[in-house]
mmCIF file of N, CA and C in Angstrom:
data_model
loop_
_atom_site.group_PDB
_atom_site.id
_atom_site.type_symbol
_atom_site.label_atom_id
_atom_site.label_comp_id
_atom_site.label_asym_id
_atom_site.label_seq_id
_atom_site.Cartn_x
_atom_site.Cartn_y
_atom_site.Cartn_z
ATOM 1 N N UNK O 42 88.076 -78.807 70.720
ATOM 2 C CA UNK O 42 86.979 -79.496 70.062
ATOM 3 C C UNK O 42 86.534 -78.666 68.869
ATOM 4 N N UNK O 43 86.193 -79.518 67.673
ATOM 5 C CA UNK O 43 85.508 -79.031 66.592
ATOM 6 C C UNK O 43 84.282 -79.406 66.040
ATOM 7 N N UNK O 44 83.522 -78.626 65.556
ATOM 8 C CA UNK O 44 82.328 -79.318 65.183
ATOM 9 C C UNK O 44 82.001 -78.135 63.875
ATOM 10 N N UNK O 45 80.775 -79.030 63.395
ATOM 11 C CA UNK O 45 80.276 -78.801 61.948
ATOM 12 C C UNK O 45 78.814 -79.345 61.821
ATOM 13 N N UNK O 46 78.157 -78.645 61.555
ATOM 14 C CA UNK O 46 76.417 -78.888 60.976
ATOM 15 C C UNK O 46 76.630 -78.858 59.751
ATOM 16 N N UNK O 47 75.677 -80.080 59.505
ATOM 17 C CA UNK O 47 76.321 -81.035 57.734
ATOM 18 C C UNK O 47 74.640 -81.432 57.597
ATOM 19 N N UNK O 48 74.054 -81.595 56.346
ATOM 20 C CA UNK O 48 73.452 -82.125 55.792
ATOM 21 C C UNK O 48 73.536 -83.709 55.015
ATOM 22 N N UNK O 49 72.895 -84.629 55.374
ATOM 23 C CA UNK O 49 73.297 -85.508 55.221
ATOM 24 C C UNK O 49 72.767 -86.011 53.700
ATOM 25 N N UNK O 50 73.718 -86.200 52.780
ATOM 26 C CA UNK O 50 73.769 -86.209 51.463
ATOM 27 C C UNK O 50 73.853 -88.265 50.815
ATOM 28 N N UNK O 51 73.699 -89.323 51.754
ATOM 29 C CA UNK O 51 73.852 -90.590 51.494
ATOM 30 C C UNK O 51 72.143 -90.763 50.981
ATOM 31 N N UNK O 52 72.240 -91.478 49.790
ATOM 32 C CA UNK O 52 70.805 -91.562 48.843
ATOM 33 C C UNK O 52 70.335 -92.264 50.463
ATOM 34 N N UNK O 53 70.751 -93.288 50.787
ATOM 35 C CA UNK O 53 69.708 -94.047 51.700
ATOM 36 C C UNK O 53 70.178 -94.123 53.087
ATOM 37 N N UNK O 54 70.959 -92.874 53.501
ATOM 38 C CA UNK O 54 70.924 -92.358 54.825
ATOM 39 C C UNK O 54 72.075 -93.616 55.258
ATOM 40 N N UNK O 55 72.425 -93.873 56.528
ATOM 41 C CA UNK O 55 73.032 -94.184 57.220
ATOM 42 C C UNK O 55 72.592 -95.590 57.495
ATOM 43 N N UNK O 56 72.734 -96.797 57.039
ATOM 44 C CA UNK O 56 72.047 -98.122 57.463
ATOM 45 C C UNK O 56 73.538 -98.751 57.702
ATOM 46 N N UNK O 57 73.215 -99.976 57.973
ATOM 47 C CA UNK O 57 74.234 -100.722 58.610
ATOM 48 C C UNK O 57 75.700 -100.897 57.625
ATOM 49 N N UNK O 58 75.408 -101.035 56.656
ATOM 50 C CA UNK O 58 76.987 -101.088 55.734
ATOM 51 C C UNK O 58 77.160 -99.939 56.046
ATOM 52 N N UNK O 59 76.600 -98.892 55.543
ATOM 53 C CA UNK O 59 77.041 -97.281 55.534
ATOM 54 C C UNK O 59 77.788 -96.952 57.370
ATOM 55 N N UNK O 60 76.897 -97.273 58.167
ATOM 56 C CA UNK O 60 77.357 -97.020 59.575
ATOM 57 C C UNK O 60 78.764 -97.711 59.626
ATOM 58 N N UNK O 61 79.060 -99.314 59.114
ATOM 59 C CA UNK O 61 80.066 -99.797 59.676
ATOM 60 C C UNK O 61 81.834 -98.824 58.877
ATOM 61 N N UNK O 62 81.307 -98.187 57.620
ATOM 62 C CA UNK O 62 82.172 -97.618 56.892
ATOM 63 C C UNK O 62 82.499 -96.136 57.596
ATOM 64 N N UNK O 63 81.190 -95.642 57.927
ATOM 65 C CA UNK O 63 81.518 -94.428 58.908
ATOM 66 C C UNK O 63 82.620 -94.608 59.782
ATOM 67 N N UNK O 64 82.051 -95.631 60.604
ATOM 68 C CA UNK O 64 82.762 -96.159 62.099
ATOM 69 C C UNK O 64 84.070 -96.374 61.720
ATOM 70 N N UNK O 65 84.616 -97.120 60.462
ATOM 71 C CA UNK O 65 86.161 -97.059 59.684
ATOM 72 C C UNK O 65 86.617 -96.124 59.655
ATOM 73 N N UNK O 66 86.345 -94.761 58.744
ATOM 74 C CA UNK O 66 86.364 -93.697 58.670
ATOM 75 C C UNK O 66 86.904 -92.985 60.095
ATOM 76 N N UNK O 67 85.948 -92.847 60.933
ATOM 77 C CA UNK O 67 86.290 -92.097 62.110
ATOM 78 C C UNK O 67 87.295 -93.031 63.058
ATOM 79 N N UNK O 68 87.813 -94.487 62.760
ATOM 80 C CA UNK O 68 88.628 -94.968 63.515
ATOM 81 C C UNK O 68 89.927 -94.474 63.162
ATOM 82 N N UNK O 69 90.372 -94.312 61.893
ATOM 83 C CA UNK O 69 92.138 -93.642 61.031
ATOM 84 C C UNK O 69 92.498 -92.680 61.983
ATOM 85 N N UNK O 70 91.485 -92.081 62.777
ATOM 86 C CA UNK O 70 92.264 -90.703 63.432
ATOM 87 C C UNK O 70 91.866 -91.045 65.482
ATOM 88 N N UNK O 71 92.887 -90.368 65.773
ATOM 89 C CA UNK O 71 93.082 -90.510 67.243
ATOM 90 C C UNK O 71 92.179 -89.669 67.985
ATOM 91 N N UNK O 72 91.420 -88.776 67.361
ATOM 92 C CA UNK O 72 90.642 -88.336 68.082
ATOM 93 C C UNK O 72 89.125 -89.274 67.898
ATOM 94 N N UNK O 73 88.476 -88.148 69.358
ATOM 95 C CA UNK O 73 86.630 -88.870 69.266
ATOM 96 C C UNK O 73 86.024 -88.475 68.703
ATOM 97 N N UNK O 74 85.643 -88.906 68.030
ATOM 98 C CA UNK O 74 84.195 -88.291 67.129
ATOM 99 C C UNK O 74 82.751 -88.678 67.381
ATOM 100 N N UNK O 75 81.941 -87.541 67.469
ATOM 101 C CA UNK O 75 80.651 -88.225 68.065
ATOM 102 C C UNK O 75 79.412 -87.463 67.018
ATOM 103 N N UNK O 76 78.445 -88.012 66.920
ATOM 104 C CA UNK O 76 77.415 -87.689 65.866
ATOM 105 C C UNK O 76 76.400 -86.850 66.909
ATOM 106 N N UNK O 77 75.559 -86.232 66.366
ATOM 107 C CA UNK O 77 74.457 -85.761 67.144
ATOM 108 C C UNK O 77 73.162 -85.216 66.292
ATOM 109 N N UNK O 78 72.505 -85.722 66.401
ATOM 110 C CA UNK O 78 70.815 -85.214 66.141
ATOM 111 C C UNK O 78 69.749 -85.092 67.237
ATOM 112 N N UNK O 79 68.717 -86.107 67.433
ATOM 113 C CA UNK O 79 68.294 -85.855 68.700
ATOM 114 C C UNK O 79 68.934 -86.625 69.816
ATOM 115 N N UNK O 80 69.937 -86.951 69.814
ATOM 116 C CA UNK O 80 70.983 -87.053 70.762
ATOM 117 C C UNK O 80 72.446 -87.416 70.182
ATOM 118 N N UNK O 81 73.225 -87.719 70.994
ATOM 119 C CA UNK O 81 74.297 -88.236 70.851
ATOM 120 C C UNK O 81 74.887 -89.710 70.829
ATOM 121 N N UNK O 82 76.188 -89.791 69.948
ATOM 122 C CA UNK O 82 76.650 -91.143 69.675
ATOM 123 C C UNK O 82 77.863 -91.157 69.106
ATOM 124 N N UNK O 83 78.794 -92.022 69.810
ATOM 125 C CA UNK O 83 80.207 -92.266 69.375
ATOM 126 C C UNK O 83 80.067 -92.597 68.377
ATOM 127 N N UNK O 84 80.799 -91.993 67.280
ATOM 128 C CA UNK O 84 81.227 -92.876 65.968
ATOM 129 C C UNK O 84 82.297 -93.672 65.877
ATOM 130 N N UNK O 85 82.773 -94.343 66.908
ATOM 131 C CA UNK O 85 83.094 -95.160 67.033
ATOM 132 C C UNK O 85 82.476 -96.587 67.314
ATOM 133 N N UNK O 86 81.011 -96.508 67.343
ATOM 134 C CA UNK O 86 80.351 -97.710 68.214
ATOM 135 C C UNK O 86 79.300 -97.798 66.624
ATOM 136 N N UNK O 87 79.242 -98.513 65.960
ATOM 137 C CA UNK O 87 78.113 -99.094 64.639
ATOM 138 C C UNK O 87 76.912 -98.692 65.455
ATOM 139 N N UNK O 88 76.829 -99.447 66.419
ATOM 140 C CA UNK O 88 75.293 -100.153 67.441
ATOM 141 C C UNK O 88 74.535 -98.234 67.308
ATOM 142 N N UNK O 89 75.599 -97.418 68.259
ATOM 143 C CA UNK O 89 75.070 -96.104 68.064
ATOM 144 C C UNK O 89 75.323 -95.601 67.154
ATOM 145 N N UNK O 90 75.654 -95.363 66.512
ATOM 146 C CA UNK O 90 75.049 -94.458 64.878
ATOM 147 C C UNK O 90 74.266 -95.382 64.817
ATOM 148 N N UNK O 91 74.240 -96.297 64.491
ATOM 149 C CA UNK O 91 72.874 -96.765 64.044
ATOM 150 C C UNK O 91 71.591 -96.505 64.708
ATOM 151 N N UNK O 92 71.536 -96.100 66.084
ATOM 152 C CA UNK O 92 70.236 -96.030 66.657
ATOM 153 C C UNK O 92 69.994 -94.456 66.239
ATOM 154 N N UNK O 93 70.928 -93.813 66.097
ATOM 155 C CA UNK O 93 70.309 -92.526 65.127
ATOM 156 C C UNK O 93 69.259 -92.233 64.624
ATOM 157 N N UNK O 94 69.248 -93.595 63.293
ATOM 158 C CA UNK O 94 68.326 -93.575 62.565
ATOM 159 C C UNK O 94 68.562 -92.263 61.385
ATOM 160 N N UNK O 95 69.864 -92.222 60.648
ATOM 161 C CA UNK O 95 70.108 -91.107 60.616
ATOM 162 C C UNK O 95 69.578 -91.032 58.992
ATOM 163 N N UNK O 96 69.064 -90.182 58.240
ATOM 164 C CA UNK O 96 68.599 -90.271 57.020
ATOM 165 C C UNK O 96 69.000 -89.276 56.100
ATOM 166 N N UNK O 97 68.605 -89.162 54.741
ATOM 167 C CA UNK O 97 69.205 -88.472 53.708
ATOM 168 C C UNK O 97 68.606 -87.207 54.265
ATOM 169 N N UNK O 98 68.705 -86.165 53.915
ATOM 170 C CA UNK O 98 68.590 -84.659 54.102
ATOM 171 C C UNK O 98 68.558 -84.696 55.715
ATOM 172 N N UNK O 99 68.832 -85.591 56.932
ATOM 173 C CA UNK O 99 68.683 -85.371 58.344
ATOM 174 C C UNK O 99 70.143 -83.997 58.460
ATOM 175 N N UNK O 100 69.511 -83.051 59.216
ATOM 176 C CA UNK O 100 70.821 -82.140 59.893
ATOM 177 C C UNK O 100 71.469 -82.899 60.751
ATOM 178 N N UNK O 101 72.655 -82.854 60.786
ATOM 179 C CA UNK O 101 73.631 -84.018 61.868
ATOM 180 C C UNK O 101 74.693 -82.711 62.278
ATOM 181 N N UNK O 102 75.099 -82.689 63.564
ATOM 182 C CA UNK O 102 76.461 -82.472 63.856
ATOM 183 C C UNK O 102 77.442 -82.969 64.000
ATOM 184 N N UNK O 103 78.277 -83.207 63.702
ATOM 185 C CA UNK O 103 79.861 -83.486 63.659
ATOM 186 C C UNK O 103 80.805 -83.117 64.454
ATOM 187 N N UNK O 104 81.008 -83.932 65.575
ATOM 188 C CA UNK O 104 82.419 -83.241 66.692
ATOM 189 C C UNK O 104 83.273 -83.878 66.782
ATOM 190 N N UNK O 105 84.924 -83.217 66.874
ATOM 191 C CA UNK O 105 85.513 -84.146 66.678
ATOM 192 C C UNK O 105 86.720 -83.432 68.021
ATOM 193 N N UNK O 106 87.609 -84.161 68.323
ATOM 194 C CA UNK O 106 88.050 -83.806 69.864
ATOM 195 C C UNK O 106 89.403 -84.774 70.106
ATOM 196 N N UNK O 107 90.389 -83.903 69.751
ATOM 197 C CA UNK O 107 92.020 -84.698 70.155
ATOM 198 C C UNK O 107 92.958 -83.788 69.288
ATOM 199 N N UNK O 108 94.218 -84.603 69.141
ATOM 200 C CA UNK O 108 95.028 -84.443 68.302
ATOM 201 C C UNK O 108 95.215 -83.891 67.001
ATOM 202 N N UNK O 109 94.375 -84.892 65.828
ATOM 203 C CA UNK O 109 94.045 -84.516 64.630
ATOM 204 C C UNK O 109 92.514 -84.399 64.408
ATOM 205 N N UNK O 110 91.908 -83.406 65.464
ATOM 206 C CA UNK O 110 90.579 -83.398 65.346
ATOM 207 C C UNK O 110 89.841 -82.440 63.992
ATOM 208 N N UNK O 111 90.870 -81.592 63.492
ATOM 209 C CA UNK O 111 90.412 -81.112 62.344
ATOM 210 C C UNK O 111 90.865 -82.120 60.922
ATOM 211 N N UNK O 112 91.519 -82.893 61.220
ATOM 212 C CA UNK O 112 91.444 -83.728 59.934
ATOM 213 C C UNK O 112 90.176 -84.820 60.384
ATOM 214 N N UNK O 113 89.512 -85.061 61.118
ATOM 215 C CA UNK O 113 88.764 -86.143 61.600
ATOM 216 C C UNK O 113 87.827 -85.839 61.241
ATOM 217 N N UNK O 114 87.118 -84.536 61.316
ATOM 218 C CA UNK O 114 86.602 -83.709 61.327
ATOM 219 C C UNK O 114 86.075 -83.348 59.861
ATOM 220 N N UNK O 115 86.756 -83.054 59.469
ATOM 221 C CA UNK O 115 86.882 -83.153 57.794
ATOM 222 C C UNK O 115 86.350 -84.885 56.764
ATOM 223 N N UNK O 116 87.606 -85.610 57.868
ATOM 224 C CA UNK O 116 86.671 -86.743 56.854
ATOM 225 C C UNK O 116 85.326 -86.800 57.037
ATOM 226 N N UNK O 117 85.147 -87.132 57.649
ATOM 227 C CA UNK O 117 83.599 -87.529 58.339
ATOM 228 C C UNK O 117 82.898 -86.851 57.450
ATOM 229 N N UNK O 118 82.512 -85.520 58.098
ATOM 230 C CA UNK O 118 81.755 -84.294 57.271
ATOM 231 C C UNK O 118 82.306 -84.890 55.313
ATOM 232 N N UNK O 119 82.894 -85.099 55.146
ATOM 233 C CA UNK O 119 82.664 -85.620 53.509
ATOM 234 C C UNK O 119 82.299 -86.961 53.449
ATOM 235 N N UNK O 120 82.800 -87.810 53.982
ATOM 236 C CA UNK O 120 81.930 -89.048 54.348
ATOM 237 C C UNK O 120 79.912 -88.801 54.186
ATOM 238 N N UNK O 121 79.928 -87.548 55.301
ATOM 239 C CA UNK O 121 78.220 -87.712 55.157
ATOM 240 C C UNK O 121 77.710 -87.085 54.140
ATOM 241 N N UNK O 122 78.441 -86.450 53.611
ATOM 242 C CA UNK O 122 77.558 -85.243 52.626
ATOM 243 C C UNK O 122 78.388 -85.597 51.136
ATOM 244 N N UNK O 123 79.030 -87.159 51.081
ATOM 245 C CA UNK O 123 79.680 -87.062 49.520
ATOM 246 C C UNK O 123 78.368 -87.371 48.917
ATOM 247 N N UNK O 124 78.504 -86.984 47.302
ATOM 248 C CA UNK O 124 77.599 -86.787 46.365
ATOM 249 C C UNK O 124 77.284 -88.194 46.302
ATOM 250 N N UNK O 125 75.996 -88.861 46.175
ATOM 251 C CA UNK O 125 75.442 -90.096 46.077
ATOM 252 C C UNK O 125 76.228 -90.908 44.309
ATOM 253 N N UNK O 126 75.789 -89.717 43.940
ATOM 254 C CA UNK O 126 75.961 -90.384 42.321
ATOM 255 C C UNK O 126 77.122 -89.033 41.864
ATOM 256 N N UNK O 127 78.315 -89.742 41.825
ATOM 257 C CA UNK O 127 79.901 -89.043 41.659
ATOM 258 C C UNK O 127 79.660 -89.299 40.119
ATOM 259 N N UNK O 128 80.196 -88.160 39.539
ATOM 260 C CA UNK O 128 80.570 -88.281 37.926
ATOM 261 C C UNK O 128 79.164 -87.820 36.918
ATOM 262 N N UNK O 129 77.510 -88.010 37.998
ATOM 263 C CA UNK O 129 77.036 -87.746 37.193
ATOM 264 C C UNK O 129 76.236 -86.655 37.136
ATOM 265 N N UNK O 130 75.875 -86.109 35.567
ATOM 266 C CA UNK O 130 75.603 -84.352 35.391
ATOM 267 C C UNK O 130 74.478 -84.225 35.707
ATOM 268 N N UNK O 131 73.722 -82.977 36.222
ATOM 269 C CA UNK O 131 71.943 -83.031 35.804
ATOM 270 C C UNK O 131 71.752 -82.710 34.651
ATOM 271 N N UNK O 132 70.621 -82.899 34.124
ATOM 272 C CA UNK O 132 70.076 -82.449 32.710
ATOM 273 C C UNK O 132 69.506 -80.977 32.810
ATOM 274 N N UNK O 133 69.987 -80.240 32.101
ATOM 275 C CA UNK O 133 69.630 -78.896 32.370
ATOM 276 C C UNK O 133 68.677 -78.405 30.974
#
């Protein structure tokens, strides 16, 4: 088993499109992947991630458990923490 404490980087956190794309995400690979904050949840199941309630800056853990559990592992964790707005600079 692998796991990872991730900051969750989605402008508007985890809602139902976002959950059902997760749940895609963590289906490509043969291992389980399960979310955790104040409890636990297959990322395989929408219904649970969604009862998460999981939000932008929430700490989440990431476990992932099989075969290709470090590539699973990996997506995910970039899944939650990709940059909201890709391509664009801050003003410095």
């Amino acid at each position: 088993m692998r796991m990872a404490r991730v900051t969750v980087g989605l402008d508007r956190g985890v809602h139902a499109r976002v959950a059902t794309q997760l749940c895609e995400c963590a289906a490509q690979y043969d291992s389980s992947v399960f979310l955790r904050t104040h409890r636990s949840a297959s990322a395989a199941n929408v219904f649970d991630v969604l009862a998460l309630g999981i939000a932008r800056g929430d700490e989440v853990t990431v476990m992932a458990d099989g075969t290709d559990e470090r590539l699973a592992l990996a997506a995910v964790v970039e899944f939650l923490t990709a940059d909201p707005h890709p391509g664009m600079q801050s003003a410095d």
